[in-house]
PDB file of C-alpha atoms in Angstrom:
ATOM      1  CA  MET A   1     -15.752   2.814  42.723  1.00 46.00           C
ATOM      2  CA  LEU A   2     -12.519   3.064  44.357  1.00 44.00           C
ATOM      3  CA  ALA A   3     -13.670   6.672  46.894  1.00 41.00           C
ATOM      4  CA  THR A   4     -10.102   6.976  48.404  1.00 39.00           C
ATOM      5  CA  ALA A   5      -9.345   8.782  51.106  1.00 35.00           C
ATOM      6  CA  ALA A   6      -6.075  11.427  51.552  1.00 35.00           C
ATOM      7  CA  ALA A   7      -3.400   9.449  52.982  1.00 35.00           C
ATOM      8  CA  GLY A   8       0.533  10.087  53.131  1.00 34.00           C
ATOM      9  CA  ALA A   9       2.454   8.803  50.903  1.00 35.00           C
ATOM     10  CA  GLY A  10       6.002   8.230  50.282  1.00 34.00           C
ATOM     11  CA  VAL A  11       7.467   7.246  47.460  1.00 34.00           C
ATOM     12  CA  VAL A  12      10.389   4.740  46.505  1.00 33.00           C
ATOM     13  CA  ALA A  13      12.205   5.527  43.322  1.00 37.00           C
ATOM     14  CA  PHE A  14      14.074   3.396  40.492  1.00 36.00           C
ATOM     15  CA  ALA A  15      16.487   3.651  37.414  1.00 37.00           C
ATOM     16  CA  THR A  16      15.618   7.818  36.619  1.00 38.00           C
ATOM     17  CA  GLY A  17      11.889   6.995  37.594  1.00 40.00           C
ATOM     18  CA  ALA A  18      11.285  10.462  39.261  1.00 41.00           C
ATOM     19  CA  ALA A  19       9.396  10.116  42.837  1.00 44.00           C
ATOM     20  CA  VAL A  20       5.898  10.919  42.715  1.00 49.00           C
ATOM     21  CA  ASP A  21       4.161  12.134  46.162  1.00 53.00           C
ATOM     22  CA  ASP A  22       1.681  10.266  45.936  1.00 54.00           C
ATOM     23  CA  ALA A  23      -1.422   9.332  48.201  1.00 52.00           C
ATOM     24  CA  LYS A  24      -4.511   6.572  48.460  1.00 49.00           C
ATOM     25  CA  GLY A  25      -5.806   5.562  51.648  1.00 49.00           C
ATOM     26  CA  ASP A  26      -7.128   2.252  52.596  1.00 51.00           C
ATOM     27  CA  ALA A  27     -10.821   2.178  50.833  1.00 50.00           C
ATOM     28  CA  ALA A  28      -8.971   1.132  47.637  1.00 49.00           C
ATOM     29  CA  ASP A  29      -8.148  -2.061  48.948  1.00 47.00           C
ATOM     30  CA  SER A  30     -12.016  -2.661  50.111  1.00 50.00           C
ATOM     31  CA  ALA A  31     -13.830  -1.160  47.495  1.00 50.00           C
ATOM     32  CA  VAL A  32     -12.371  -3.237  45.129  1.00 46.00           C
ATOM     33  CA  ALA A  33     -12.435  -6.500  47.398  1.00 46.00           C
ATOM     34  CA  ALA A  34     -16.207  -5.586  47.620  1.00 48.00           C
ATOM     35  CA  TYR A  35     -16.343  -5.418  44.189  1.00 44.00           C
ATOM     36  CA  VAL A  36     -14.864  -8.672  43.269  1.00 45.00           C
ATOM     37  CA  GLN A  37     -17.273 -10.785  46.251  1.00 45.00           C
ATOM     38  CA  ALA A  38     -19.870  -9.332  44.699  1.00 49.00           C
ATOM     39  CA  GLY A  39     -19.292 -10.575  41.392  1.00 44.00           C
ATOM     40  CA  GLY A  40     -18.209 -13.626  42.828  1.00 39.00           C
ATOM     41  CA  ALA A  41     -21.532 -14.571  44.684  1.00 37.00           C
ATOM     42  CA  THR A  42     -23.617 -16.861  41.822  1.00 37.00           C
ATOM     43  CA  SER A  43     -26.491 -18.258  42.077  1.00 42.00           C
ATOM     44  CA  ASP A  44     -27.469 -22.457  42.212  1.00 46.00           C
ATOM     45  CA  ARG A  45     -28.550 -21.941  38.949  1.00 46.00           C
ATOM     46  CA  ALA A  46     -25.223 -20.056  36.968  1.00 43.00           C
ATOM     47  CA  GLN A  47     -23.352 -22.250  38.855  1.00 45.00           C
ATOM     48  CA  ALA A  48     -24.222 -25.656  37.279  1.00 45.00           C
ATOM     49  CA  ALA A  49     -24.312 -23.569  34.205  1.00 47.00           C
ATOM     50  CA  ASP A  50     -20.778 -22.791  34.926  1.00 47.00           C
ATOM     51  CA  ARG A  51     -20.133 -26.357  35.565  1.00 47.00           C
ATOM     52  CA  ALA A  52     -21.865 -27.509  32.797  1.00 46.00           C
ATOM     53  CA  ASN A  53     -19.534 -25.390  30.884  1.00 48.00           C
ATOM     54  CA  ARG A  54     -16.348 -26.333  32.475  1.00 45.00           C
ATOM     55  CA  ALA A  55     -14.925 -28.712  29.651  1.00 43.00           C
ATOM     56  CA  GLU A  56     -15.872 -26.087  27.333  1.00 47.00           C
ATOM     57  CA  ARG A  57     -13.932 -23.554  29.610  1.00 44.00           C
ATOM     58  CA  THR A  58     -10.749 -25.486  29.931  1.00 40.00           C
ATOM     59  CA  THR A  59     -10.319 -25.582  25.531  1.00 39.00           C
ATOM     60  CA  GLU A  60     -10.326 -21.193  26.890  1.00 43.00           C
ATOM     61  CA  THR A  61      -8.330 -21.232  29.952  1.00 38.00           C
ATOM     62  CA  THR A  62      -5.563 -22.973  27.934  1.00 36.00           C
ATOM     63  CA  ALA A  63      -5.564 -20.729  24.962  1.00 41.00           C
ATOM     64  CA  GLU A  64      -5.562 -17.885  27.680  1.00 44.00           C
ATOM     65  CA  SER A  65      -1.799 -18.967  28.776  1.00 43.00           C
ATOM     66  CA  THR A  66      -1.461 -17.287  24.744  1.00 46.00           C
ATOM     67  CA  VAL A  67      -2.296 -14.035  25.867  1.00 58.00           C
ATOM     68  CA  THR A  68      -0.113 -11.942  27.078  1.00 82.00           C
ATOM     69  CA  TRP A  69      -0.412  -9.156  30.001  1.00 94.00           C
ATOM     70  CA  LYS A  70       1.188  -5.660  27.557  1.00 96.00           C
ATOM     71  CA  LEU A  71       2.944  -2.456  28.658  1.00 97.00           C
ATOM     72  CA  PRO A  72       0.845   0.694  29.948  1.00 98.00           C
ATOM     73  CA  LEU A  73       3.265   2.827  28.000  1.00 96.00           C
ATOM     74  CA  HIS A  74       6.536   2.810  26.855  1.00 96.00           C
ATOM     75  CA  ASP A  75       9.770   5.098  27.760  1.00 97.00           C
ATOM     76  CA  TYR A  76       8.471   6.482  30.564  1.00 96.00           C
ATOM     77  CA  ASP A  77      10.434   6.874  34.183  1.00 95.00           C
ATOM     78  CA  LEU A  78       9.708   4.597  36.993  1.00 93.00           C
ATOM     79  CA  ALA A  79       8.654   4.982  40.341  1.00 83.00           C
ATOM     80  CA  ALA A  80       7.221   2.748  43.094  1.00 62.00           C
ATOM     81  CA  GLY A  81       4.698   3.764  44.847  1.00 54.00           C
ATOM     82  CA  VAL A  82       4.437   2.431  48.541  1.00 47.00           C
ATOM     83  CA  SER A  83       2.496   4.593  50.908  1.00 41.00           C
ATOM     84  CA  ALA A  84       1.187   4.115  54.816  1.00 33.00           C
ATOM     85  CA  GLY A  85      -1.620   2.784  55.533  1.00 38.00           C
ATOM     86  CA  ALA A  86      -3.978   1.123  58.618  1.00 37.00           C
ATOM     87  CA  GLY A  87       0.085  -0.688  59.612  1.00 37.00           C
ATOM     88  CA  HIS A  88       0.347  -2.169  56.715  1.00 37.00           C
ATOM     89  CA  SER A  89       1.895  -0.493  52.824  1.00 42.00           C
ATOM     90  CA  ARG A  90       0.279   0.145  49.805  1.00 54.00           C
ATOM     91  CA  HIS A  91       1.558  -1.212  46.473  1.00 76.00           C
ATOM     92  CA  GLY A  92       1.510   0.542  43.448  1.00 90.00           C
ATOM     93  CA  LEU A  93       4.092   1.449  40.658  1.00 93.00           C
ATOM     94  CA  ASP A  94       4.015   5.300  39.266  1.00 94.00           C
ATOM     95  CA  LEU A  95       5.088   5.443  35.622  1.00 96.00           C
ATOM     96  CA  THR A  96       6.532   9.301  35.301  1.00 95.00           C
ATOM     97  CA  GLY A  97       8.565  11.309  32.652  1.00 96.00           C
ATOM     98  CA  LEU A  98       5.764  11.750  29.567  1.00 97.00           C
ATOM     99  CA  PRO A  99       3.718  15.234  28.738  1.00 98.00           C
ATOM    100  CA  GLU A 100       0.438  15.352  30.302  1.00 98.00           C
ATOM    101  CA  GLY A 101      -2.155  14.178  27.431  1.00 98.00           C
ATOM    102  CA  THR A 102      -0.149  10.408  26.356  1.00 98.00           C
ATOM    103  CA  PRO A 103      -2.685   7.818  25.965  1.00 98.00           C
ATOM    104  CA  PHE A 104      -2.422   4.629  27.778  1.00 98.00           C
ATOM    105  CA  ALA A 105      -3.503   1.411  27.159  1.00 98.00           C
ATOM    106  CA  ALA A 106      -4.979  -1.748  28.833  1.00 98.00           C
ATOM    107  CA  MET A 107      -2.629  -4.623  30.159  1.00 97.00           C
ATOM    108  CA  ARG A 108      -4.913  -6.870  29.395  1.00 97.00           C
ATOM    109  CA  ALA A 109      -8.109  -7.847  27.583  1.00 97.00           C
ATOM    110  CA  GLY A 110     -10.662  -7.271  30.320  1.00 97.00           C
ATOM    111  CA  THR A 111     -13.779  -5.202  31.124  1.00 98.00           C
ATOM    112  CA  VAL A 112     -14.602  -2.081  31.971  1.00 98.00           C
ATOM    113  CA  VAL A 113     -16.130  -2.019  35.573  1.00 98.00           C
ATOM    114  CA  GLN A 114     -15.351   2.087  36.535  1.00 98.00           C
ATOM    115  CA  ALA A 115     -13.840   4.889  34.078  1.00 98.00           C
ATOM    116  CA  GLY A 116     -14.585   8.793  35.216  1.00 98.00           C
ATOM    117  CA  TRP A 117     -13.925  10.270  38.394  1.00 98.00           C
ATOM    118  CA  ASN A 118     -12.561   8.704  41.439  1.00 96.00           C
ATOM    119  CA  GLY A 119     -11.776  10.645  44.414  1.00 95.00           C
ATOM    120  CA  ALA A 120      -8.430  11.142  45.237  1.00 94.00           C
ATOM    121  CA  PHE A 121      -7.593   8.445  42.109  1.00 95.00           C
ATOM    122  CA  GLY A 122      -8.535  11.094  40.134  1.00 97.00           C
ATOM    123  CA  ASN A 123      -9.993  10.301  36.541  1.00 98.00           C
ATOM    124  CA  SER A 124      -9.332   6.752  36.377  1.00 98.00           C
ATOM    125  CA  VAL A 125     -10.071   3.648  35.242  1.00 98.00           C
ATOM    126  CA  ILE A 126     -10.288   0.033  36.414  1.00 98.00           C
ATOM    127  CA  ILE A 127     -10.835  -3.194  33.961  1.00 98.00           C
ATOM    128  CA  ASP A 128     -11.446  -6.885  35.455  1.00 98.00           C
ATOM    129  CA  HIS A 129      -9.761  -9.233  32.977  1.00 97.00           C
ATOM    130  CA  GLY A 130     -11.228 -11.995  34.904  1.00 96.00           C
ATOM    131  CA  ASP A 131      -9.850 -14.866  37.448  1.00 95.00           C
ATOM    132  CA  GLY A 132     -10.295 -12.685  40.282  1.00 97.00           C
ATOM    133  CA  VAL A 133      -7.313 -10.077  38.329  1.00 97.00           C
ATOM    134  CA  GLN A 134      -8.223  -6.155  37.978  1.00 98.00           C
ATOM    135  CA  THR A 135      -5.773  -3.571  37.402  1.00 98.00           C
ATOM    136  CA  VAL A 136      -6.586   0.255  37.825  1.00 97.00           C
ATOM    137  CA  TYR A 137      -5.553   3.378  36.360  1.00 98.00           C
ATOM    138  CA  ALA A 138      -5.195   6.012  37.953  1.00 97.00           C
ATOM    139  CA  HIS A 139      -4.710  10.374  37.418  1.00 97.00           C
ATOM    140  CA  ALA A 140      -5.465  10.440  33.894  1.00 98.00           C
ATOM    141  CA  SER A 141      -6.186  13.464  32.563  1.00 98.00           C
ATOM    142  CA  HIS A 142      -9.275  12.520  30.055  1.00 98.00           C
ATOM    143  CA  VAL A 143     -11.228   8.842  29.608  1.00 98.00           C
ATOM    144  CA  LEU A 144     -11.412   7.715  26.674  1.00 98.00           C
ATOM    145  CA  VAL A 145     -13.986   4.661  28.152  1.00 98.00           C
ATOM    146  CA  LYS A 146     -16.873   3.894  29.250  1.00 98.00           C
ATOM    147  CA  ARG A 147     -17.941   1.555  32.358  1.00 98.00           C
ATOM    148  CA  GLY A 148     -19.801  -1.549  31.056  1.00 98.00           C
ATOM    149  CA  GLN A 149     -17.372  -1.638  27.610  1.00 98.00           C
ATOM    150  CA  GLN A 150     -15.013  -4.777  26.025  1.00 98.00           C
ATOM    151  CA  VAL A 151     -11.380  -3.280  25.100  1.00 98.00           C
ATOM    152  CA  GLU A 152      -8.046  -5.283  24.141  1.00 96.00           C
ATOM    153  CA  ALA A 153      -4.940  -5.924  25.742  1.00 95.00           C
ATOM    154  CA  GLY A 154      -2.587  -2.359  24.120  1.00 96.00           C
ATOM    155  CA  GLN A 155      -5.934  -0.822  23.169  1.00 97.00           C
ATOM    156  CA  ALA A 156      -5.706   2.847  24.716  1.00 98.00           C
ATOM    157  CA  ILE A 157      -8.472   4.004  28.062  1.00 98.00           C
ATOM    158  CA  ALA A 158      -7.015   7.368  29.118  1.00 98.00           C
ATOM    159  CA  LEU A 159      -4.952   9.981  28.960  1.00 98.00           C
ATOM    160  CA  LEU A 160      -1.795  10.916  31.374  1.00 98.00           C
ATOM    161  CA  GLY A 161      -2.951  13.457  33.850  1.00 98.00           C
ATOM    162  CA  ASN A 162      -2.491  15.282  37.621  1.00 97.00           C
ATOM    163  CA  THR A 163      -5.497  14.097  38.618  1.00 97.00           C
ATOM    164  CA  GLY A 164      -6.834  13.578  42.075  1.00 96.00           C
ATOM    165  CA  LEU A 165      -4.861  13.450  44.993  1.00 93.00           C
ATOM    166  CA  SER A 166      -1.312  14.231  42.434  1.00 92.00           C
ATOM    167  CA  ARG A 167       1.478  16.536  42.204  1.00 90.00           C
ATOM    168  CA  ASN A 168       3.359  15.633  39.142  1.00 94.00           C
ATOM    169  CA  VAL A 169       1.888  13.841  35.545  1.00 96.00           C
ATOM    170  CA  HIS A 170       1.498  10.057  36.164  1.00 96.00           C
ATOM    171  CA  LEU A 171       0.108   7.093  35.242  1.00 96.00           C
ATOM    172  CA  HIS A 172      -0.203   5.129  38.960  1.00 95.00           C
ATOM    173  CA  LEU A 173      -1.105   1.690  38.706  1.00 96.00           C
ATOM    174  CA  GLU A 174      -2.583  -0.701  40.830  1.00 96.00           C
ATOM    175  CA  LEU A 175      -3.334  -4.759  40.474  1.00 97.00           C
ATOM    176  CA  TYR A 176      -5.153  -6.766  42.906  1.00 97.00           C
ATOM    177  CA  VAL A 177      -6.207 -10.861  42.836  1.00 97.00           C
ATOM    178  CA  ASP A 178      -9.869 -11.396  44.413  1.00 97.00           C
ATOM    179  CA  GLY A 179      -9.465  -7.947  46.117  1.00 96.00           C
ATOM    180  CA  VAL A 180      -5.945  -8.214  47.757  1.00 95.00           C
ATOM    181  CA  LEU A 181      -3.894  -5.638  46.630  1.00 94.00           C
ATOM    182  CA  GLN A 182      -0.457  -7.329  45.255  1.00 94.00           C
ATOM    183  CA  ASP A 183       2.971  -5.912  44.350  1.00 92.00           C
ATOM    184  CA  PRO A 184       2.990  -5.281  40.849  1.00 93.00           C
ATOM    185  CA  LEU A 185       6.519  -5.945  39.937  1.00 92.00           C
ATOM    186  CA  SER A 186       6.952  -8.933  40.806  1.00 92.00           C
ATOM    187  CA  TRP A 187       3.403 -10.155  39.688  1.00 94.00           C
ATOM    188  CA  PHE A 188       4.168  -9.040  36.075  1.00 94.00           C
ATOM    189  CA  LYS A 189       7.539 -10.187  36.536  1.00 92.00           C
ATOM    190  CA  GLU A 190       6.046 -13.139  36.730  1.00 92.00           C
ATOM    191  CA  ARG A 191       4.001 -13.550  33.587  1.00 92.00           C
ATOM    192  CA  GLY A 192       6.540 -11.480  31.005  1.00 92.00           C
ATOM    193  CA  VAL A 193       6.394  -8.045  31.874  1.00 95.00           C
ATOM    194  CA  ASP A 194       8.861  -6.112  33.542  1.00 94.00           C
ATOM    195  CA  PHE A 195       8.660  -3.118  33.975  1.00 94.00           C
ATOM    196  CA  GLU A 196      12.267  -2.124  35.471  1.00 93.00           C
ATOM    197  CA  LEU A 197      13.454  -3.020  31.830  1.00 94.00           C
ATOM    198  CA  GLU A 198      10.064  -2.257  29.675  1.00 95.00           C
ATOM    199  CA  ILE A 199       9.670  -5.984  28.627  1.00 94.00           C
ATOM    200  CA  GLU A 200       6.504  -7.393  27.769  1.00 90.00           C
ATOM    201  CA  ALA A 201       6.558 -11.075  26.686  1.00 75.00           C
ATOM    202  CA  LEU A 202       5.973 -12.077  23.237  1.00 68.00           C
ATOM    203  CA  PRO A 203       2.849 -14.422  22.437  1.00 61.00           C
ATOM    204  CA  SER A 204       3.574 -18.275  22.508  1.00 51.00           C
TER     205      SER A 204
END
């Protein structure tokens, strides 16, 4: 579970996005990294089975390249949340300007690995999309999914809120790859999702 400490946060506004004062501690980084590392520690038998099925999964990987990421919301104002902690910046996106209770969706199919109260993140949902990629959706007023549940891209997972360490109704989104926090603006843009222009890739 991502229990986060209350640290000061500064927010850089984009477009017409209102600044959202939203603080999270560095415990989030280590908690997600620990989860990914624990999930990756498989037995020799499991690794052998994985190698035996590699040919089958190659076809699945090829098919996966046609699966696109989706925006979790539409008609939002965008703010890029950057807070200082332990000598480095934390990257995240804050999607604002919509009323409390607005549903937001999973950006891609995956498994819910956390759902419910999560310290400074308030009510949050964490989805594991495979290949070490996880998305974190924070400050929800209500969570619609349960841990262990399989979700599809575009499926509503929670409702916008102002829970946890938050001063405005918004969705705080973070992205981790192999437990390392990424810059979501550039990472998603490389995959056809542009939060600044509110564009998502079409299936090829």
